[in-house]
PDB file of C-alpha atoms in Angstrom:
ATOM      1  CA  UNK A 190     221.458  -0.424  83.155  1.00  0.00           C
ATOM      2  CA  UNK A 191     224.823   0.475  84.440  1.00  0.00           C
ATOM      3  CA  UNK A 192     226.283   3.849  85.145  1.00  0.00           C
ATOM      4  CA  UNK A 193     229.271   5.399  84.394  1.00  0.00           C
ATOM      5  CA  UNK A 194     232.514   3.915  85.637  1.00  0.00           C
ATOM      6  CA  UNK A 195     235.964   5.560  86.255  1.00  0.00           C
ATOM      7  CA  UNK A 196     239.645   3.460  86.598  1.00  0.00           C
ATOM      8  CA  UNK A 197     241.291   4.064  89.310  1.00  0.00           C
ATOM      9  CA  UNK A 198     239.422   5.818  91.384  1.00  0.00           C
ATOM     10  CA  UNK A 199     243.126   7.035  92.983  1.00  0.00           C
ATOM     11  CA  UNK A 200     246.157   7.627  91.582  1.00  0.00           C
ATOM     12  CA  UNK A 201     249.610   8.867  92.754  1.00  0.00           C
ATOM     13  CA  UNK A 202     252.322  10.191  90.088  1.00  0.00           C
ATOM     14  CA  UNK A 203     255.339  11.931  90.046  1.00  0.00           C
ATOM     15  CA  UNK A 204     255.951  15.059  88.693  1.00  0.00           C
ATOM     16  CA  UNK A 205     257.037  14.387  84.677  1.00  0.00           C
ATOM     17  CA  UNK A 206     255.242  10.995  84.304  1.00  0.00           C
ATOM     18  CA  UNK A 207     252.360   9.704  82.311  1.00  0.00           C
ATOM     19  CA  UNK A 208     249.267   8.578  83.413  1.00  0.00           C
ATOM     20  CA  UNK A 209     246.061   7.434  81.457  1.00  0.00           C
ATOM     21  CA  UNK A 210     242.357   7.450  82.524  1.00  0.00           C
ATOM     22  CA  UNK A 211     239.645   5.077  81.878  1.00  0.00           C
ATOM     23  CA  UNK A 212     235.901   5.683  81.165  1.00  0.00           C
ATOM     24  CA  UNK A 213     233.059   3.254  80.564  1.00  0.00           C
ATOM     25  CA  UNK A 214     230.089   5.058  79.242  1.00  0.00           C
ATOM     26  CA  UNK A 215     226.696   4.028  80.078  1.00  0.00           C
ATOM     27  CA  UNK A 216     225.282   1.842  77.967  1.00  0.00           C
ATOM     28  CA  UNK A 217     223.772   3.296  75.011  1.00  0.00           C
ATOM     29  CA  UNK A 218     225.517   6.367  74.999  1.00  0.00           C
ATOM     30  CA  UNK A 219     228.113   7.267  72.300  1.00  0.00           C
ATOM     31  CA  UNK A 220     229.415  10.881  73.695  1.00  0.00           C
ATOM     32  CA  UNK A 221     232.259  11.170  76.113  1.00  0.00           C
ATOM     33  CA  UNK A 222     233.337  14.139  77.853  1.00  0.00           C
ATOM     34  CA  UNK A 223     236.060  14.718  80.415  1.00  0.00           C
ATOM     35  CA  UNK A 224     236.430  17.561  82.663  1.00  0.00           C
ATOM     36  CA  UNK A 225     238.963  18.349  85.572  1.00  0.00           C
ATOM     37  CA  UNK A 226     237.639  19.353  89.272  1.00  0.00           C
ATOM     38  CA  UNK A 227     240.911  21.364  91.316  1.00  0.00           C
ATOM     39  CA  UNK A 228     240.070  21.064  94.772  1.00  0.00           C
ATOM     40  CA  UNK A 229     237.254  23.607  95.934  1.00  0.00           C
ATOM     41  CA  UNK A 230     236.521  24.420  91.968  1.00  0.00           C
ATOM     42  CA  UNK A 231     233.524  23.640  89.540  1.00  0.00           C
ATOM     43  CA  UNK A 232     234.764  21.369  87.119  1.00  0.00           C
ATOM     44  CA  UNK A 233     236.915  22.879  83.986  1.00  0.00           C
ATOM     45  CA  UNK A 234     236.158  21.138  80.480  1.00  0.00           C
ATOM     46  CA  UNK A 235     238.942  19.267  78.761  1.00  0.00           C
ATOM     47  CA  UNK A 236     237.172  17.748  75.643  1.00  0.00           C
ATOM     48  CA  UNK A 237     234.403  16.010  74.357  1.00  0.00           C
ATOM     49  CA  UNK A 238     234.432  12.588  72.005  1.00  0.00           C
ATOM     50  CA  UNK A 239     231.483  11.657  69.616  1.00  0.00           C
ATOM     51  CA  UNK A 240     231.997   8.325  67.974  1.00  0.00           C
ATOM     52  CA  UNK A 241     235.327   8.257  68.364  1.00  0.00           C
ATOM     53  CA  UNK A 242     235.984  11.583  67.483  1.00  0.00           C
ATOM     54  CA  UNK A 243     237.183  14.572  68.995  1.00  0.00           C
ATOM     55  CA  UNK A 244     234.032  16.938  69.577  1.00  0.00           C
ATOM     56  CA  UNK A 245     235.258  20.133  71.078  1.00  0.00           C
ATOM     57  CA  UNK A 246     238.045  21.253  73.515  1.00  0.00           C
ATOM     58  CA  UNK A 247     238.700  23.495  76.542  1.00  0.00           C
ATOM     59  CA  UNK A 248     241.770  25.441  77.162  1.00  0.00           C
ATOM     60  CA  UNK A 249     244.069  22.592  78.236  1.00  0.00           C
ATOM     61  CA  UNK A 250     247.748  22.356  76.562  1.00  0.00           C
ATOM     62  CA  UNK A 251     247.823  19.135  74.218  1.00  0.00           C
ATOM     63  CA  UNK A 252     249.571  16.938  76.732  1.00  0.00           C
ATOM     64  CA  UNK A 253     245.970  16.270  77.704  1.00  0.00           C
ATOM     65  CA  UNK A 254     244.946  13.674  74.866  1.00  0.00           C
ATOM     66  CA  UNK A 255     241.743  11.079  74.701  1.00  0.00           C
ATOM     67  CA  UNK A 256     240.619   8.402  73.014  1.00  0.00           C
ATOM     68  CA  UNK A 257     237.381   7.206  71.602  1.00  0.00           C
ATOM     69  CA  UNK A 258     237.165   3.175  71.514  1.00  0.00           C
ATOM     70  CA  UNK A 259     234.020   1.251  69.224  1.00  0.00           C
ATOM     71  CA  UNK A 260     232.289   0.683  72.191  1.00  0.00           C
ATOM     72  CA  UNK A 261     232.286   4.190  73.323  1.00  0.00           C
ATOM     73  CA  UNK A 262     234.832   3.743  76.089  1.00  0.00           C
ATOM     74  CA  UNK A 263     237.394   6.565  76.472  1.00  0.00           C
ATOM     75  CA  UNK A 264     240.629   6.972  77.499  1.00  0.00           C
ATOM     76  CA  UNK A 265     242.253  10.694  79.257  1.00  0.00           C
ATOM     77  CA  UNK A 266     245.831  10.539  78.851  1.00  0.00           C
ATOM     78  CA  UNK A 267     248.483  13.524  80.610  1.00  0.00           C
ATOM     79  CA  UNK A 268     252.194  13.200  79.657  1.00  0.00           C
ATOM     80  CA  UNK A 269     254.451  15.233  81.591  1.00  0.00           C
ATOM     81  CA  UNK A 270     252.514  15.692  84.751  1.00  0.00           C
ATOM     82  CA  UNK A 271     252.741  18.717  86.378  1.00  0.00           C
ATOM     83  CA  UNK A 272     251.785  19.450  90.395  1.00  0.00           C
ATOM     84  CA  UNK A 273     249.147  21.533  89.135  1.00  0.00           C
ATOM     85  CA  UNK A 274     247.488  18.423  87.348  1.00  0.00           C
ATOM     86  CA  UNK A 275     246.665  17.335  90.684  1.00  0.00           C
ATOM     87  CA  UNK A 276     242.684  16.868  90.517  1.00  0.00           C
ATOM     88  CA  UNK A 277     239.228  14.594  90.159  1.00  0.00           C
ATOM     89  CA  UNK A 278     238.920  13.890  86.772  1.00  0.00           C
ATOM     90  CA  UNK A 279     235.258  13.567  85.801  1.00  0.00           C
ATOM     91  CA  UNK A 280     233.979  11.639  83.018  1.00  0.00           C
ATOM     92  CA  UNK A 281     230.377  12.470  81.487  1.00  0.00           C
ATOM     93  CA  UNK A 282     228.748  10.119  79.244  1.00  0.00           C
ATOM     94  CA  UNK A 283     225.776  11.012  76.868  1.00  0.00           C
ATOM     95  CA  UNK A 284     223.717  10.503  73.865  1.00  0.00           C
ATOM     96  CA  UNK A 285     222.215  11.889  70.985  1.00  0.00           C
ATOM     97  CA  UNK A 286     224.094  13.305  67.915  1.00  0.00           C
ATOM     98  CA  UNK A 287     227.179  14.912  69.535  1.00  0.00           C
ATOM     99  CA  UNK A 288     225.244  17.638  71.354  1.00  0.00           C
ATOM    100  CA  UNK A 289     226.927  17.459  74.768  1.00  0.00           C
ATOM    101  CA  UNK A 290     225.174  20.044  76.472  1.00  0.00           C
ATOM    102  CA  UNK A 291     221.488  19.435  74.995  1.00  0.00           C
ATOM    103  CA  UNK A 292     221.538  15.873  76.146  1.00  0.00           C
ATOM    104  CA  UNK A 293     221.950  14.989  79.949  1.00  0.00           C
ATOM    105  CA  UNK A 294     225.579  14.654  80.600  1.00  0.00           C
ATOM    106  CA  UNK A 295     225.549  11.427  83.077  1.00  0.00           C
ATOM    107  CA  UNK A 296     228.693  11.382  85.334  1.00  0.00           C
ATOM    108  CA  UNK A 297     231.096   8.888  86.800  1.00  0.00           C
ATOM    109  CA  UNK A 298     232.578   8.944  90.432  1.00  0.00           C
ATOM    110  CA  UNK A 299     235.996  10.555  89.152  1.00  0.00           C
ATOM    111  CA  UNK A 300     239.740   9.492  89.105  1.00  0.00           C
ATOM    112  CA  UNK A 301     241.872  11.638  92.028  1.00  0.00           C
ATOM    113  CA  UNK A 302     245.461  12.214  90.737  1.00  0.00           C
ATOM    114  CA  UNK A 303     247.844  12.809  92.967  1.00  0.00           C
ATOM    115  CA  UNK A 304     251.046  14.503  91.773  1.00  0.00           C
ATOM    116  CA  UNK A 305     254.065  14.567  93.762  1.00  0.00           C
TER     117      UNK A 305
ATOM    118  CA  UNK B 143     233.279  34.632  76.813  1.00  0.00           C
ATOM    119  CA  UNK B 144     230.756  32.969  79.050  1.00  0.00           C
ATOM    120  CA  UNK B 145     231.246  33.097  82.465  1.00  0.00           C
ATOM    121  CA  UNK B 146     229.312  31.447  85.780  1.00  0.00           C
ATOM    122  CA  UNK B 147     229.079  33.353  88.973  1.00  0.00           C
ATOM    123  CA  UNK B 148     227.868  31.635  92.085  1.00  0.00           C
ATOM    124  CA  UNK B 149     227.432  34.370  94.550  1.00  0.00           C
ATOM    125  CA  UNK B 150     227.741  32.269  98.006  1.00  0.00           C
ATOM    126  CA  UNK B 151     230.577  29.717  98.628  1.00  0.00           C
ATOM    127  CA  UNK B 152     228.743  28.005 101.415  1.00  0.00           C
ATOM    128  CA  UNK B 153     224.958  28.478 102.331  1.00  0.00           C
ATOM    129  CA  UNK B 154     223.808  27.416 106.148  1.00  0.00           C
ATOM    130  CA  UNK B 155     220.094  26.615 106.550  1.00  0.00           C
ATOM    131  CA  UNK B 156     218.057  24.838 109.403  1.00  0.00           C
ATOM    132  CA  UNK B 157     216.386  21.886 108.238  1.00  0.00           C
ATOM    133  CA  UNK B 158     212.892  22.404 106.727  1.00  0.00           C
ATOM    134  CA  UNK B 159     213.519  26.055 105.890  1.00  0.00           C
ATOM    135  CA  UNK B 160     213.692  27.259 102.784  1.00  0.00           C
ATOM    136  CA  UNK B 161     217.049  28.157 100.444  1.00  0.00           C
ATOM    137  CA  UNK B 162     217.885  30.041  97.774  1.00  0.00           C
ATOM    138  CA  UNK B 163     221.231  29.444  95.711  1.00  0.00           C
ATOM    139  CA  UNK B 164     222.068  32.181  93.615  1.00  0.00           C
ATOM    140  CA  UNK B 165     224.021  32.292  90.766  1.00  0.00           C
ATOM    141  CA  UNK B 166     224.822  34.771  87.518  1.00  0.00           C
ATOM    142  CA  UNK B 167     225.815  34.334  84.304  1.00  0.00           C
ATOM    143  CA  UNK B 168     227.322  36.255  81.477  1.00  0.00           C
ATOM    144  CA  UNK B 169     227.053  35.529  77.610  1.00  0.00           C
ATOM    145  CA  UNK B 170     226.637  37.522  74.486  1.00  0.00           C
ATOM    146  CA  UNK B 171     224.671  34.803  72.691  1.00  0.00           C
ATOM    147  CA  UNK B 172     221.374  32.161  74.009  1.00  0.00           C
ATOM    148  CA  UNK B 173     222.552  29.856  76.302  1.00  0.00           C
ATOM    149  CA  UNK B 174     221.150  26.375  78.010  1.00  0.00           C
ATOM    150  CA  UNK B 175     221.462  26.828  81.691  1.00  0.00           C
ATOM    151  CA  UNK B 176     222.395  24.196  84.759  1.00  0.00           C
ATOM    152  CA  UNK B 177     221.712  22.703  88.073  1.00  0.00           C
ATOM    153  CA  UNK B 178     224.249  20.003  88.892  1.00  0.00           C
ATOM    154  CA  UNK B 179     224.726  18.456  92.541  1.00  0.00           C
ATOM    155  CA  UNK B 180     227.590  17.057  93.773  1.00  0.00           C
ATOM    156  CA  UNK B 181     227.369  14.538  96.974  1.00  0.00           C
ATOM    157  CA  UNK B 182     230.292  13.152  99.207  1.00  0.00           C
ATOM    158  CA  UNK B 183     232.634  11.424  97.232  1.00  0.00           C
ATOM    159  CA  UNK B 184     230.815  10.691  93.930  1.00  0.00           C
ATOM    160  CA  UNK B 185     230.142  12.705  90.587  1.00  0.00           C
ATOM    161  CA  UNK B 186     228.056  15.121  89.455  1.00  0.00           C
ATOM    162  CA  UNK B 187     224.178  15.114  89.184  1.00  0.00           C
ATOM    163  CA  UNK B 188     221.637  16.805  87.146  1.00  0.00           C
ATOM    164  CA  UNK B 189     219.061  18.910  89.020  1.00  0.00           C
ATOM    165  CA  UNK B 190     217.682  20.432  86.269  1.00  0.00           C
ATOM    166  CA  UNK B 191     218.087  22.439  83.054  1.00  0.00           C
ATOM    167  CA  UNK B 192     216.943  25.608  80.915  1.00  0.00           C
ATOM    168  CA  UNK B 193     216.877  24.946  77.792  1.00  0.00           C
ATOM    169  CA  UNK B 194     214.231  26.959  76.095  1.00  0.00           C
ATOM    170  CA  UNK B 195     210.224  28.014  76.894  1.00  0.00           C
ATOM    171  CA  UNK B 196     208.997  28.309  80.482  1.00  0.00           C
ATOM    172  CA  UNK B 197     211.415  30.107  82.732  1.00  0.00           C
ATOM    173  CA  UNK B 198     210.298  28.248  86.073  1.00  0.00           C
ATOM    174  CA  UNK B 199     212.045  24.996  85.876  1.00  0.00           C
ATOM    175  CA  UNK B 200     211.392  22.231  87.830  1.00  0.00           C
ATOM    176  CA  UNK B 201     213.668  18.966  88.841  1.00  0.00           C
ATOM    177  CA  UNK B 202     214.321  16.381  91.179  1.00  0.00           C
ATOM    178  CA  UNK B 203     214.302  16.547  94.744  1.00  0.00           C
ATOM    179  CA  UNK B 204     211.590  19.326  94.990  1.00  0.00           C
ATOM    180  CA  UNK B 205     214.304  22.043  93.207  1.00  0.00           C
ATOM    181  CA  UNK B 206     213.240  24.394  91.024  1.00  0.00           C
ATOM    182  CA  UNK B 207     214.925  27.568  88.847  1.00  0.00           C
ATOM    183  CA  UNK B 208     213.879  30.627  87.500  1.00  0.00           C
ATOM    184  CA  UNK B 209     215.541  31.639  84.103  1.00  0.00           C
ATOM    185  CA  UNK B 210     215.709  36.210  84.267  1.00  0.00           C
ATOM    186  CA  UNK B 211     217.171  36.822  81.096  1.00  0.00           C
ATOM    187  CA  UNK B 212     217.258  40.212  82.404  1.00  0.00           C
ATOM    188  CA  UNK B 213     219.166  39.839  85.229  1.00  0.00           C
ATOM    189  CA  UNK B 214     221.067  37.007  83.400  1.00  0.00           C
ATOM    190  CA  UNK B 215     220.605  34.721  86.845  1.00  0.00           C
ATOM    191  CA  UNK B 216     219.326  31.447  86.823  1.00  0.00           C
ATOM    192  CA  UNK B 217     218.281  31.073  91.043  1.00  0.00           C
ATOM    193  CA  UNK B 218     217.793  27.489  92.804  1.00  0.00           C
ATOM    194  CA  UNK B 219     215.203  27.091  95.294  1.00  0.00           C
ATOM    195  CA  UNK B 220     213.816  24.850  97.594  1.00  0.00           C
ATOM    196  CA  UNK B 221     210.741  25.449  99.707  1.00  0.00           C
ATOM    197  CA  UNK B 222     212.194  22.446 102.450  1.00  0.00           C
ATOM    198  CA  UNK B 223     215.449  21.542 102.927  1.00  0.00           C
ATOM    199  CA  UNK B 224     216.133  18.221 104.291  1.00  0.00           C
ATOM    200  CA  UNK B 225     219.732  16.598 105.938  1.00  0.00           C
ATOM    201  CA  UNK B 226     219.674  14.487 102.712  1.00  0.00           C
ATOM    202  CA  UNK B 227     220.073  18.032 100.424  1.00  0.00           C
ATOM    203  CA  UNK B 228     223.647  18.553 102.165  1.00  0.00           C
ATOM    204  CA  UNK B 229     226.090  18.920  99.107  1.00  0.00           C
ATOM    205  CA  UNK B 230     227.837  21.013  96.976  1.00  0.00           C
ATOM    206  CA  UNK B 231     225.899  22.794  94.306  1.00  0.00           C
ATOM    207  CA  UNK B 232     227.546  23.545  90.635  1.00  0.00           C
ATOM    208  CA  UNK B 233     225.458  26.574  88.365  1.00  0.00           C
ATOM    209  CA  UNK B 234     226.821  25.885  84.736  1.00  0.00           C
ATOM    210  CA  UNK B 235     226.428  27.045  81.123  1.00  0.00           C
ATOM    211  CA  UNK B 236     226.596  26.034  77.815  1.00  0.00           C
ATOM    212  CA  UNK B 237     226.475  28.773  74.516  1.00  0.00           C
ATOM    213  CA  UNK B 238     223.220  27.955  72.227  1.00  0.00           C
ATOM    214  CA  UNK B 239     225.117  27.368  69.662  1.00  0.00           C
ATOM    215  CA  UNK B 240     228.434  25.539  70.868  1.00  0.00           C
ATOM    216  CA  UNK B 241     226.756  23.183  72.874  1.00  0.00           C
ATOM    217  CA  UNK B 242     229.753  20.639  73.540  1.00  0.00           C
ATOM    218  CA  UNK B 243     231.055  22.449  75.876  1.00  0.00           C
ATOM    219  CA  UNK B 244     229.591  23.282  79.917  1.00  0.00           C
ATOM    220  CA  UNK B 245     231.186  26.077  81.999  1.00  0.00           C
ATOM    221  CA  UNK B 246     230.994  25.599  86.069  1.00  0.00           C
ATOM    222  CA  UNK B 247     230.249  27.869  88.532  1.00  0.00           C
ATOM    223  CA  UNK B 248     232.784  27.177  91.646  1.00  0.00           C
ATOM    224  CA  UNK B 249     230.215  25.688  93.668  1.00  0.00           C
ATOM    225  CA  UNK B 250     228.089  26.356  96.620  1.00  0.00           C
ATOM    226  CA  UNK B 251     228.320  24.232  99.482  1.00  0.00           C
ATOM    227  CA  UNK B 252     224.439  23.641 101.357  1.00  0.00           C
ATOM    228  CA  UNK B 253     225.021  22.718 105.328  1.00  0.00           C
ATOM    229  CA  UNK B 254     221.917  22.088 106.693  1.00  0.00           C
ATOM    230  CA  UNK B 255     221.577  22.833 110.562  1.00  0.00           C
ATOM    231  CA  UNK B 256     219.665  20.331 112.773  1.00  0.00           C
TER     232      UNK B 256
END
């Protein structure tokens, strides 16, 4: 069975550019959720996908979009980085009927963006 | 609004002693309650979790937590620490009935002395 993976696992931007994220659930799951870790913080929820849907969202400004792909994948994308974005960017897999909290949240190793 | 309080930003204990992490929580409505770990350079982990019944849970790696709906904390203990149980530990909380969403503590960092 294999885990969650997370593209790249580092990442350096400039201030005002886009980046995207990459998530491979594991297998069997069909709930993505993506959360952002500032340095010496407990991680902040951005959203949550269930079959290719958004699920629920934190208090992040819409340049923070996802995407839900058929095979459960998902996709963080942040336009107009700011030096705040700087971060690990967690993604959580799970399963069951949307219920992100009720069902074990399985996590990846994180993304750390850089911004300059 | 929920909110997660962990009450110590870095516990020290000698090996084979016992710990306690504490952490408090605030929420006008039921809530599931969380023990995530956090190791070197990798992602979260599930300790355990409150979801309803029993109030003593127990997980992996000899932890265990007491639900006090009273004192709306949610404790994590361990009778024995070992080296291996150096890490940073994340209380979190999710509302009964909005379940999609998980709200972090900031984290308690275990160092455990030789």
């Amino acid at each position: 069975e294999t885990g969650v993976t997370q593209s790249p696992t580092h990442l350096i931007k400039t201030r005002g550019q886009q980046v995207t994220l990459r998530c491979s659930s594991q297998s069997g799951h069909n709930t993505v959720s993506w959360y952002q870790q500032a340095l010496g913080q407990g991680p902040q929820f951005i959203f949550q996908y269930y079959r290719e849907e958004e699920n629920g969202r934190g208090n992040f400004p819409p340049r923070f979009s996802g995407l839900q792909f058929p095979n459960y994948s998902s996709e963080l994308n942040v336009n107009a980085l700011e030096l705040d974005d700087s971060a690990l960017y967690l993604c959580a897999s799970s399963s069951g009927g949307g219920g992100g909290a009720r069902d074990t949240q399985y996590f990846g190793p994180g993304t750390r963006l850089t911004v300059l | 609004a929920q909110s997660v309080t962990q009450l110590d930003s870095q516990v020290p204990v000698f090996e084979e002693a016992p710990v306690e992490l504490r952490c408090n929580y605030s929420s006008s409505v039921s809530v599931y309650l969380f023990w995530y770990v956090q190791y070197p350079n990798q992602g979260l982990q599930l300790l355990l979790k409150y979801l309803s019944g029993s109030t003593l849970v127990k997980g992996i790696n000899g932890f265990e937590a007491e639900f006090n709906k009273s004192q709306t904390s949610f404790h994590l203990r361990k009778p024995s620490v070992h080296i291996s149980d150096t890490a940073e530990y994340f209380c979190a909380v999710s509302e009964g009935n909005r379940d999609d969403k998980i709200i972090f503590g900031k984290g308690t960092r275990l160092h455990i002395l030789p």
